[in-house]
Coordinates of C-alpha atoms in Angstrom, one line a residue:
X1 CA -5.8 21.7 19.9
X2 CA -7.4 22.4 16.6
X3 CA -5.6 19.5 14.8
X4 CA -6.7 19.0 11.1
X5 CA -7.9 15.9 9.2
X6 CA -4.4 16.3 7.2
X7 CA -2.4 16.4 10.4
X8 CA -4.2 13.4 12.0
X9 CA -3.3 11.5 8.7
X10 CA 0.2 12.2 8.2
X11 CA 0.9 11.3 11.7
X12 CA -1.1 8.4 12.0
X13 CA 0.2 6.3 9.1
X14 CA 0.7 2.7 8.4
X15 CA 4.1 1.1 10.5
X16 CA 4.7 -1.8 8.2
X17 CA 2.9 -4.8 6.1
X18 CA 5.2 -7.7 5.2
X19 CA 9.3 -8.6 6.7
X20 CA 9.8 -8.6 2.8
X21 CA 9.2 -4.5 3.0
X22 CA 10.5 -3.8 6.1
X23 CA 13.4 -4.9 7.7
X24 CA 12.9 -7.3 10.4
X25 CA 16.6 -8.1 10.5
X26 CA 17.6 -9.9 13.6
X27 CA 14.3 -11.3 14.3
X28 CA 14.1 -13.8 11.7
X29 CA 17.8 -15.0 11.1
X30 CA 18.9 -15.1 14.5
X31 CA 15.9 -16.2 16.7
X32 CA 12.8 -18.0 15.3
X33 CA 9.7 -15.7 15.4
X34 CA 7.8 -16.7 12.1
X35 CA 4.7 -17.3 15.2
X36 CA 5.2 -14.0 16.9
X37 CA 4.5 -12.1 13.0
X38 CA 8.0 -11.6 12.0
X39 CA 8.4 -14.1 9.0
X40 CA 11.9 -14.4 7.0
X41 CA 11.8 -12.7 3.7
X42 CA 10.9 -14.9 0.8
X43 CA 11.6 -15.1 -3.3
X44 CA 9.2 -12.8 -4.8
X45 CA 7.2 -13.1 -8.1
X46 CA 10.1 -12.4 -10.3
X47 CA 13.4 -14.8 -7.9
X48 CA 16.7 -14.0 -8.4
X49 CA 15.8 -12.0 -11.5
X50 CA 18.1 -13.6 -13.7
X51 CA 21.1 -13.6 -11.2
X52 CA 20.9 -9.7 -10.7
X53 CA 19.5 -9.7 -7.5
X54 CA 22.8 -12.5 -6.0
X55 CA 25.2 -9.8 -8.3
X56 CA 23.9 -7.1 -6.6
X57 CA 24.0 -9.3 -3.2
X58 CA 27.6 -10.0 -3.4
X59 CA 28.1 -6.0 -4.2
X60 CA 26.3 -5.5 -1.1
X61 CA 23.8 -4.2 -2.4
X62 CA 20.2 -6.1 -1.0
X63 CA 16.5 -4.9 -2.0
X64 CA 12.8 -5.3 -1.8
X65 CA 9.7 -4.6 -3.3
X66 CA 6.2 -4.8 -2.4
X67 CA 2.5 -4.3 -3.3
X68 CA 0.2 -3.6 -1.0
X69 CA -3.8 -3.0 -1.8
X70 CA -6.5 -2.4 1.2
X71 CA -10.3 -1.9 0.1
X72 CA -13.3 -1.6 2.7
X73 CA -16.7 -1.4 2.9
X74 CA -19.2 -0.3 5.2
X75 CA -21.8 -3.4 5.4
X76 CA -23.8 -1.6 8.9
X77 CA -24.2 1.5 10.9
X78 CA -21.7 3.9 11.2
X79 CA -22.3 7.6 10.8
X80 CA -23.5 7.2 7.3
X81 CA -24.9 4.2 6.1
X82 CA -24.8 4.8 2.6
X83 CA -22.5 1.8 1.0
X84 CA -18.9 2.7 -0.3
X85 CA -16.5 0.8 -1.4
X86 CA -13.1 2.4 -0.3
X87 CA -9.7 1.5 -2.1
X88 CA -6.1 2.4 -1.3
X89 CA -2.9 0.5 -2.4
X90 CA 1.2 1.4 -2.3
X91 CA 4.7 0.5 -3.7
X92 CA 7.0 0.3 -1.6
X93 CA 11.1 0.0 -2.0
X94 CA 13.3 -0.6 0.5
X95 CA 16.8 -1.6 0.2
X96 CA 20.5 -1.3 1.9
X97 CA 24.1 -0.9 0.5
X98 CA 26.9 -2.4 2.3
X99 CA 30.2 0.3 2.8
X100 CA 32.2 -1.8 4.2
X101 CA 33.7 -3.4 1.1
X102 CA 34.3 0.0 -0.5
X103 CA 35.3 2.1 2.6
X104 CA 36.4 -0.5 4.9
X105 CA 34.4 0.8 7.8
X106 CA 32.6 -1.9 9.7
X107 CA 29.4 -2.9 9.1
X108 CA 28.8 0.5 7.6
X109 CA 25.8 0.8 5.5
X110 CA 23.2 3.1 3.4
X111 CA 19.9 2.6 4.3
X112 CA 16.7 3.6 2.0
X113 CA 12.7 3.4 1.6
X114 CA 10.7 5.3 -1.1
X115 CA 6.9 4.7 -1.1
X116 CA 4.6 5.1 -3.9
X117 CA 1.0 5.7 -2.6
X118 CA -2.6 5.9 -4.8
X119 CA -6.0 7.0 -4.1
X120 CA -7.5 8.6 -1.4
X121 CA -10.2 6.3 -0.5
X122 CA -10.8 6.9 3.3
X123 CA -13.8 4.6 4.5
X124 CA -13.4 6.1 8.1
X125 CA -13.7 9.4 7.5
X126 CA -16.7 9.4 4.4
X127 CA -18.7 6.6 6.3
X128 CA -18.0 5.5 9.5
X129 CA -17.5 9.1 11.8
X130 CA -19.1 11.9 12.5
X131 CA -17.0 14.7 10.1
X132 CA -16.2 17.0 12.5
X133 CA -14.4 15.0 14.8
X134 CA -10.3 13.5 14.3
X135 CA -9.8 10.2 13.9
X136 CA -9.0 7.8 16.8
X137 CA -8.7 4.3 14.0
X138 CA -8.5 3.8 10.7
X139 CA -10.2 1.1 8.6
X140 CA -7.1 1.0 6.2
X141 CA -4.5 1.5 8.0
X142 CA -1.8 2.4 5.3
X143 CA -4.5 5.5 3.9
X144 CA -2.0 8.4 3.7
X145 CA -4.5 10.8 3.0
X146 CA -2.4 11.5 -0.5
X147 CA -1.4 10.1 -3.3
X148 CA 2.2 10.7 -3.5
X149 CA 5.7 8.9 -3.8
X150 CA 8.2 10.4 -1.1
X151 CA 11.2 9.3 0.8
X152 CA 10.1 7.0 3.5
X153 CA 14.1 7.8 4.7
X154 CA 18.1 7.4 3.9
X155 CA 20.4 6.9 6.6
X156 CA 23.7 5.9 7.7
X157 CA 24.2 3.4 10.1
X158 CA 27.3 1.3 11.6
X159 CA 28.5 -0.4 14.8
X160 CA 30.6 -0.8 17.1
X161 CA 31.8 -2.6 20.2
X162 CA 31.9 -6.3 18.5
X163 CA 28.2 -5.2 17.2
X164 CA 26.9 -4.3 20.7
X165 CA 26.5 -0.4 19.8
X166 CA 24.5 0.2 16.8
X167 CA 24.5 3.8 15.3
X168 CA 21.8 5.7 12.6
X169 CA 21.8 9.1 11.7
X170 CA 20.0 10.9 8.9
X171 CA 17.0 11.5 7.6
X172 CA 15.0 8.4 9.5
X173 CA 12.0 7.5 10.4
X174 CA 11.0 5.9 14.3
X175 CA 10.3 2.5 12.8
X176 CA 13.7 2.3 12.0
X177 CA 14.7 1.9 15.6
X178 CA 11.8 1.9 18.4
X179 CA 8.3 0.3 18.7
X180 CA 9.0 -3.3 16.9
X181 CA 8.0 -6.0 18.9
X182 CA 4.7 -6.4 17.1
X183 CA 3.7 -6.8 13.3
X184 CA 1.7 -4.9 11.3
X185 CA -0.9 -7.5 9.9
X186 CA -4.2 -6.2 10.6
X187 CA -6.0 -3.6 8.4
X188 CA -7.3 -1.8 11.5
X189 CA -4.7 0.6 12.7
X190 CA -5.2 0.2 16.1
X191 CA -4.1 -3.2 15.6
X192 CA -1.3 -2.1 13.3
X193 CA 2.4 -2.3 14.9
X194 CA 2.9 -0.9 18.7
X195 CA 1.3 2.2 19.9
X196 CA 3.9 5.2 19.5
X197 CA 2.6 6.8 17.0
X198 CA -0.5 8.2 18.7
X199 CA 2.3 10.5 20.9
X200 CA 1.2 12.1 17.3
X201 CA 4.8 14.4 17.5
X202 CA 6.3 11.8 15.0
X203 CA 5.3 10.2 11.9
X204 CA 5.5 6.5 10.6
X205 CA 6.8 4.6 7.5
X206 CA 6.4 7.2 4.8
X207 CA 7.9 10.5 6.3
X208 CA 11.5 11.2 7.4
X209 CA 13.0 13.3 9.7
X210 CA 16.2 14.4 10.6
X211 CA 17.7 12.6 13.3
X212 CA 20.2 10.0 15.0
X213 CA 19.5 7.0 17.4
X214 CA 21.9 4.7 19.5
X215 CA 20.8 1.0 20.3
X216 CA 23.2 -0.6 22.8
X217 CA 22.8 -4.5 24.0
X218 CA 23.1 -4.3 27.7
X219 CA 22.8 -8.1 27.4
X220 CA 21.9 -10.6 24.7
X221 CA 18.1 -10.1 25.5
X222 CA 18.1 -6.7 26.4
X223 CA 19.0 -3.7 24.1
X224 CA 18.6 0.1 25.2
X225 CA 17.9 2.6 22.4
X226 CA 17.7 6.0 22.1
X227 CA 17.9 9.2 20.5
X228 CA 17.2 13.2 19.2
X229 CA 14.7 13.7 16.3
X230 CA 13.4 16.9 15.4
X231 CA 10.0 17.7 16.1
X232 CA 8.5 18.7 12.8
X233 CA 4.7 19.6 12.1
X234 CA 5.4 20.2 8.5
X235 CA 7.4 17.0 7.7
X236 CA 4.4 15.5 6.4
X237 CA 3.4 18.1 3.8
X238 CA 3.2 17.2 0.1
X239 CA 5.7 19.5 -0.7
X240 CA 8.0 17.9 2.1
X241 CA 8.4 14.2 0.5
X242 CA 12.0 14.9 -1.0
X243 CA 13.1 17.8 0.9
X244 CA 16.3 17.8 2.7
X245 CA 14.9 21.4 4.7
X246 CA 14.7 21.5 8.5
X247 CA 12.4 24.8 8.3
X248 CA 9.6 24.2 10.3
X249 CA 11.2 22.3 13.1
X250 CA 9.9 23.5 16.7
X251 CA 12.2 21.7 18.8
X252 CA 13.7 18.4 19.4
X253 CA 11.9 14.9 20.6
X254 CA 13.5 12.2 23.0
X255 CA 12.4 8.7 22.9
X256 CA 14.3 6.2 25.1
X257 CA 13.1 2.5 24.6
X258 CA 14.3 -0.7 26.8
X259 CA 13.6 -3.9 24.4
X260 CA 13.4 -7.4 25.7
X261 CA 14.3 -10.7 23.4
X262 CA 13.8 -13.9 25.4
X263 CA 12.2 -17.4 25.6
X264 CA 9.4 -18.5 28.1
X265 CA 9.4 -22.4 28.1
X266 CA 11.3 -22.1 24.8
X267 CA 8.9 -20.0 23.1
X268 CA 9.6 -16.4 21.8
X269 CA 8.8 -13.5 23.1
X270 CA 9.4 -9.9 22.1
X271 CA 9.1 -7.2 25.1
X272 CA 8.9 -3.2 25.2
X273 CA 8.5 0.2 26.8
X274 CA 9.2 3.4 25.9
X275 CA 9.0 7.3 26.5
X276 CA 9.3 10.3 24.4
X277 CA 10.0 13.6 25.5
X278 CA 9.9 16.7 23.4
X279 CA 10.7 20.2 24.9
X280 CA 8.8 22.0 22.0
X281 CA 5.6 24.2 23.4
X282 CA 2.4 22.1 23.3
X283 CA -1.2 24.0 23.3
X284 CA -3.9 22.9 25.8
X285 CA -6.4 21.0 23.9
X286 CA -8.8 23.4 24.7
X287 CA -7.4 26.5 24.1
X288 CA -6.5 26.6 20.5
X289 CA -3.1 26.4 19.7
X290 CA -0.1 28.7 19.0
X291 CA 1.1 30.2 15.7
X292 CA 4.6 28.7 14.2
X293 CA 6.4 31.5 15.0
X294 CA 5.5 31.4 18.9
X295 CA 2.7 34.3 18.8
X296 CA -0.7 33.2 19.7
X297 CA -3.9 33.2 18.0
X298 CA -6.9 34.3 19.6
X299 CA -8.0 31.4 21.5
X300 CA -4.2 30.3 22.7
X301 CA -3.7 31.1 26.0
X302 CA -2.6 28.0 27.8
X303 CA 0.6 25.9 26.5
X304 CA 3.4 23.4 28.3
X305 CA 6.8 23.9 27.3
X306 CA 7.3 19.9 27.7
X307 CA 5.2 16.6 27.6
X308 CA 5.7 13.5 27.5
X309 CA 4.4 10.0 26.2
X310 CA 4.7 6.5 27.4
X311 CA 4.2 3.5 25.4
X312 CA 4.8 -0.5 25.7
X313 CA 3.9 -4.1 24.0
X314 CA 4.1 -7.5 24.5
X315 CA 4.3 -10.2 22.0
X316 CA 4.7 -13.9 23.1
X317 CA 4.3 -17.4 21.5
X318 CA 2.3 -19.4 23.8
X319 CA 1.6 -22.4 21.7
X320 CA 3.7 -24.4 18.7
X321 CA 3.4 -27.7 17.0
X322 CA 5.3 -30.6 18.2
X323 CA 6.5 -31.4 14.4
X324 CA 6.8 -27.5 13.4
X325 CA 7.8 -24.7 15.6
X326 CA 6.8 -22.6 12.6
X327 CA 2.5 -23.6 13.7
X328 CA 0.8 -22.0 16.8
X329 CA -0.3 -19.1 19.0
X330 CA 0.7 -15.9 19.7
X331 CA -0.8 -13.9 22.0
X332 CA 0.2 -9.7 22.0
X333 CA -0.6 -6.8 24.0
X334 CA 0.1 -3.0 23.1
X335 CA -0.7 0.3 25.1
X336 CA -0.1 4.0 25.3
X337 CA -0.1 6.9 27.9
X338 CA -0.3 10.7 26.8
X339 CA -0.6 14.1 28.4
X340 CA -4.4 14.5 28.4
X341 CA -4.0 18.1 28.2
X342 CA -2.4 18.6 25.1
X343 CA -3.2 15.3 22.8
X344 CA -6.8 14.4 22.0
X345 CA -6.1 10.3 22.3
X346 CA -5.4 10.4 25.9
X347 CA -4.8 5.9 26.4
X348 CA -5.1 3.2 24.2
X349 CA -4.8 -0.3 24.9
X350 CA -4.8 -3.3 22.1
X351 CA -4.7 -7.1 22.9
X352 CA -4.5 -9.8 19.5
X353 CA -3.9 -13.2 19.1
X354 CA -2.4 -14.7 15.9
X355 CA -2.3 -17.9 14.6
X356 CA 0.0 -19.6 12.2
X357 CA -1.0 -22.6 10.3
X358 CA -4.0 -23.5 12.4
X359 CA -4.7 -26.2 9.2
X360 CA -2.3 -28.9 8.5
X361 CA -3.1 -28.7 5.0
X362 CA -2.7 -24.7 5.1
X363 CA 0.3 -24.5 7.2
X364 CA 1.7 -20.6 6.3
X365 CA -2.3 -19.2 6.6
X366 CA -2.8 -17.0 9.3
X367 CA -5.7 -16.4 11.4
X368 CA -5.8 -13.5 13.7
X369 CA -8.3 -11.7 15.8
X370 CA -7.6 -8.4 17.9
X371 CA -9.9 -6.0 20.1
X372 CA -8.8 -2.2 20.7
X373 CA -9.8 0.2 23.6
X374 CA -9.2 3.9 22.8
X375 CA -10.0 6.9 25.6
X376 CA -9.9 10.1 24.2
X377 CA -9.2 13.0 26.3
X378 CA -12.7 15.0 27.7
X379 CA -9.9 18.4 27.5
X380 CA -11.6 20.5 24.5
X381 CA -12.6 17.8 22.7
X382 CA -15.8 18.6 23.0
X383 CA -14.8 22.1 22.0
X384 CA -13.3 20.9 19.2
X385 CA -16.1 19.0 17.5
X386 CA -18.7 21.6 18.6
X387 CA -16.6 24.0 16.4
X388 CA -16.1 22.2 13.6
X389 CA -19.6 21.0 14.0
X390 CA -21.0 25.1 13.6
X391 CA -18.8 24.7 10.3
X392 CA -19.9 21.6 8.1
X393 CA -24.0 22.7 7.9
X394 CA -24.5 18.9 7.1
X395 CA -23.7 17.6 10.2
X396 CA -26.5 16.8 12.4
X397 CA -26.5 16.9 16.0
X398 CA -23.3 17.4 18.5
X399 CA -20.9 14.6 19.3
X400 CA -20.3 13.2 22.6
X401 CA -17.3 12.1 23.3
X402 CA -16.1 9.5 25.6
X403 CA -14.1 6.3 24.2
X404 CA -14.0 3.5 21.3
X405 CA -13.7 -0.4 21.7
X406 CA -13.2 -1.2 18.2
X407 CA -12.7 -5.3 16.7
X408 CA -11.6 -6.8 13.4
X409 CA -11.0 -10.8 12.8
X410 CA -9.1 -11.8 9.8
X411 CA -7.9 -15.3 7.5
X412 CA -4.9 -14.8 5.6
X413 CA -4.3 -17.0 2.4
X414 CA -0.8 -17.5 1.5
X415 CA -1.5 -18.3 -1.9
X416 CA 2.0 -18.8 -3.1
X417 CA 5.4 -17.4 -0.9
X418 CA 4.9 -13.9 -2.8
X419 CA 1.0 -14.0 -2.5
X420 CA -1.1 -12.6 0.4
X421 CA -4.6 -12.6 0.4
X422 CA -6.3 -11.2 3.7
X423 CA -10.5 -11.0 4.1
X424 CA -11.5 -9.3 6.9
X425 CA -14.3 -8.3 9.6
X426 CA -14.1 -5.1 11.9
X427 CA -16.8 -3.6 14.4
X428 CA -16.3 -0.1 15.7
X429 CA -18.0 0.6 18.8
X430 CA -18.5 4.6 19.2
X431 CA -16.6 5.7 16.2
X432 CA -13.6 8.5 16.8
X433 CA -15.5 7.7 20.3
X434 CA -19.0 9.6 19.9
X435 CA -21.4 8.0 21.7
X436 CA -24.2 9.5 19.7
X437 CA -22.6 7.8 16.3
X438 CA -24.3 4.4 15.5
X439 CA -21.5 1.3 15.6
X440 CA -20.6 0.0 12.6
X441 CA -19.4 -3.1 10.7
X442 CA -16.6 -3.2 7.8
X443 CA -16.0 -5.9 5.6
X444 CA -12.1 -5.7 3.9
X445 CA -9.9 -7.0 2.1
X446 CA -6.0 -6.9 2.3
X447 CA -3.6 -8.3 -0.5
X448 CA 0.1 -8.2 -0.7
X449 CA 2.2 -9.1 -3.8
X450 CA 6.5 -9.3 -3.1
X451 CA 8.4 -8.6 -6.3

């Protein structure tokens, strides 16, 4: 499966950075999990902006924006040990508009995000890996691969059922709905959000899809979700990021998602699993792949007319203060499960531990430190990199492929309640899983500014 650099981006992109970008709606209002990640939003650098943002509150209309910068650089080993300084930031917009006042429907609302992304700085691919071979991790997470402002999505939502049945339909995006039990705080993507998007048949954050999902709550705790998205190789192209168009589409994905919202000795805990089906044709990693309009090229002879994917996570406060419940320990888990024959990232498993307010005196910092395990799949892989390796004349030697353990400890400064500044340390172990690429060290930075 001949999947490009470009591909591997678009799919693989950053989940979200901040509560204040994202919405993190029930989470924080309802049931106290500033410990598990999920902090309530707070006034940005500009407040109420004069009274327009409570005007536009009491029209029902509610908004936030964010700044987001990642920079890395290569401080060890790696696949090219010449120093770079890498650099990548984003604007992003989300907001809602309430229809019930003008339409009288029940909770019915308008949903939007538009993201603003600059430079193409991408430290993983110009330092730390071997070239020829797709990336398994990124060293800045939110690196799009373009810089471009597109519709992240616009949907309509509403329940019903006293609020039990929650509906969405539109152009969305899967981090709408599924995959939201843990934050995205590191800079490592491995250790960014839940694990569903390395079924790599869906995007995240920046790229919309047509679709609809249903979330149902069996019981306070539990909710069910589901839904049909298309499947859509060329939703991530440049020329894509404001089009309504289905063309391209090759069939239909179903993800289907049990999440769990409970206490363990009165701390938090947030609980998932999930599977997604699609009955679009899948080539066999090592066999090429098939043209969009179902013909084969010269090397596609094998293909499955369905796969599916398996993800789940765990996210639990273990520890909290005695004199704030907003200080202590959360420990989080994360995993995935693909069809080895037809996606090149056949498991991955992820285990962090974050820590709020570990100082008295710097109660809202965060410490966090997480250690990712990434199998690739030995179908074509090899293949893959030994052809792209007879391609790029500069690349020495041929990969071996086999698996990545990859690390990255953080301190986050919260300067002021709109200021975020994050240093960083990562270690890759086998980058994009090469054994015969030297492991390297990153040193990062992260900085987040709420408007």
């Amino acid at each position: 499966m001949n999947i490009t650099g470009q591909q591997w981006r678009n799919r693989k992109k950053s989940i979200v950075f901040l509560c204040a970008v994202f919405s993190c709606p029930a989470y924080a209002t309802q049931w106290e999990a500033s410990v598990l990640g999920f902090e309530p939003s707070e006034p940005g650098v500009f407040g109420d902006m004069l009274g327009l943002r409570s005007d536009l509150a009491r029209s029902g209309f509610n908004f936030n924006l964010a700044y987001l910068s990642q920079s890395a650089v290569n401080t060890g080993g790696g696949y090219n040990r010449d120093r770079k300084l890498a650099y990548i930031d984003q604007f992003a917009l989300t907001f809602s508009q309430s229809l019930q006042q003008i339409t009288g429907i029940p909770d019915a609302t308008i949903e939007g995000n538009i993201v603003n992304r600059n430079h193409n700085n991408n430290l993983t691919a110009e330092r730390l890996q071997n070239p020829a071979l797709p990336f398994n991790d990124l060293a800045q997470e939110s690196w799009g691969g373009q810089s471009i402002t597109r519709l992240g999505w616009l949907t309509f939502s509403r329940s019903f059922f006293e609020r039990r049945l929650f509906w969405r339909i539109g152009m969305m995006n899967k981090v709408q709905t599924f995959d939201q039990s843990i934050p995205c705080d590191f800079q490592m993507l491995t250790q960014c959000g839940g694990k569903s998007a390395n079924a790599l048949l869906w995007n995240n954050w920046n790229v919309h899809s047509w679709g609809t999902t249903l979330e149902y709550k069996l019981t306070p705790e539990v909710t069910l979700k589901g839904g049909i998205m298309e499947q859509n190789p060329r939703a991530a192209d440049r020329n894509r990021g404001w089009s309504l168009s289905a063309r391209g589409s090759r069939g239909v994905l179903l993800p289907l998602e049990v999440e769990l919202k409970t206490t363990v000795k009165g701390l938090p805990g947030l609980y998932n699993a999930g599977v997604l089906l699609t009955n679009a044709s899948q080539p066999h990693l090592s066999r090429g792949k098939s043209q969009q309009d179902g013909s084969r090229d010269p090397l596609g002879y094998r293909s499955y007319g369905n796969t599916a994917f398996i993800w789940a996570s765990a996210n639990q406060q273990v520890t909290s203060h005695k004199d704030n419940k907003q200080r202590g320990m959360s420990l989080s888990w994360s995993g995935s499960l693909a069809d080895h024959r037809t996606n090149p990232i056949q498991l991955t498993s992820a285990i962090s531990m974050r820590y709020r307010g570990l100082f008295d005196s710097r109660p809202r910092d965060w410490l966090g430190l997480g250690v990712s395990y990434i199998r690739m799949s030995h179908y074509g892989n090899e293949k893959y990199a030994f052809a792209r390796v007879a391609s790029l004349p500069t690349v020495a030697g041929y990969p071996n492929i086999s698996s990545s353990v990859n690390a990255e400890l953080y301190y986050r400064f919260t300067i002021t309640p709109w200021l975020q500044v994050q240093p960083d340390i990562q270690y890759w172990h086998n980058p994009a899983g090469d054994r015969n690429t030297a492991d390297g060290w990153v040193a990062g930075l992260k900085t987040v500014v709420v408007f």
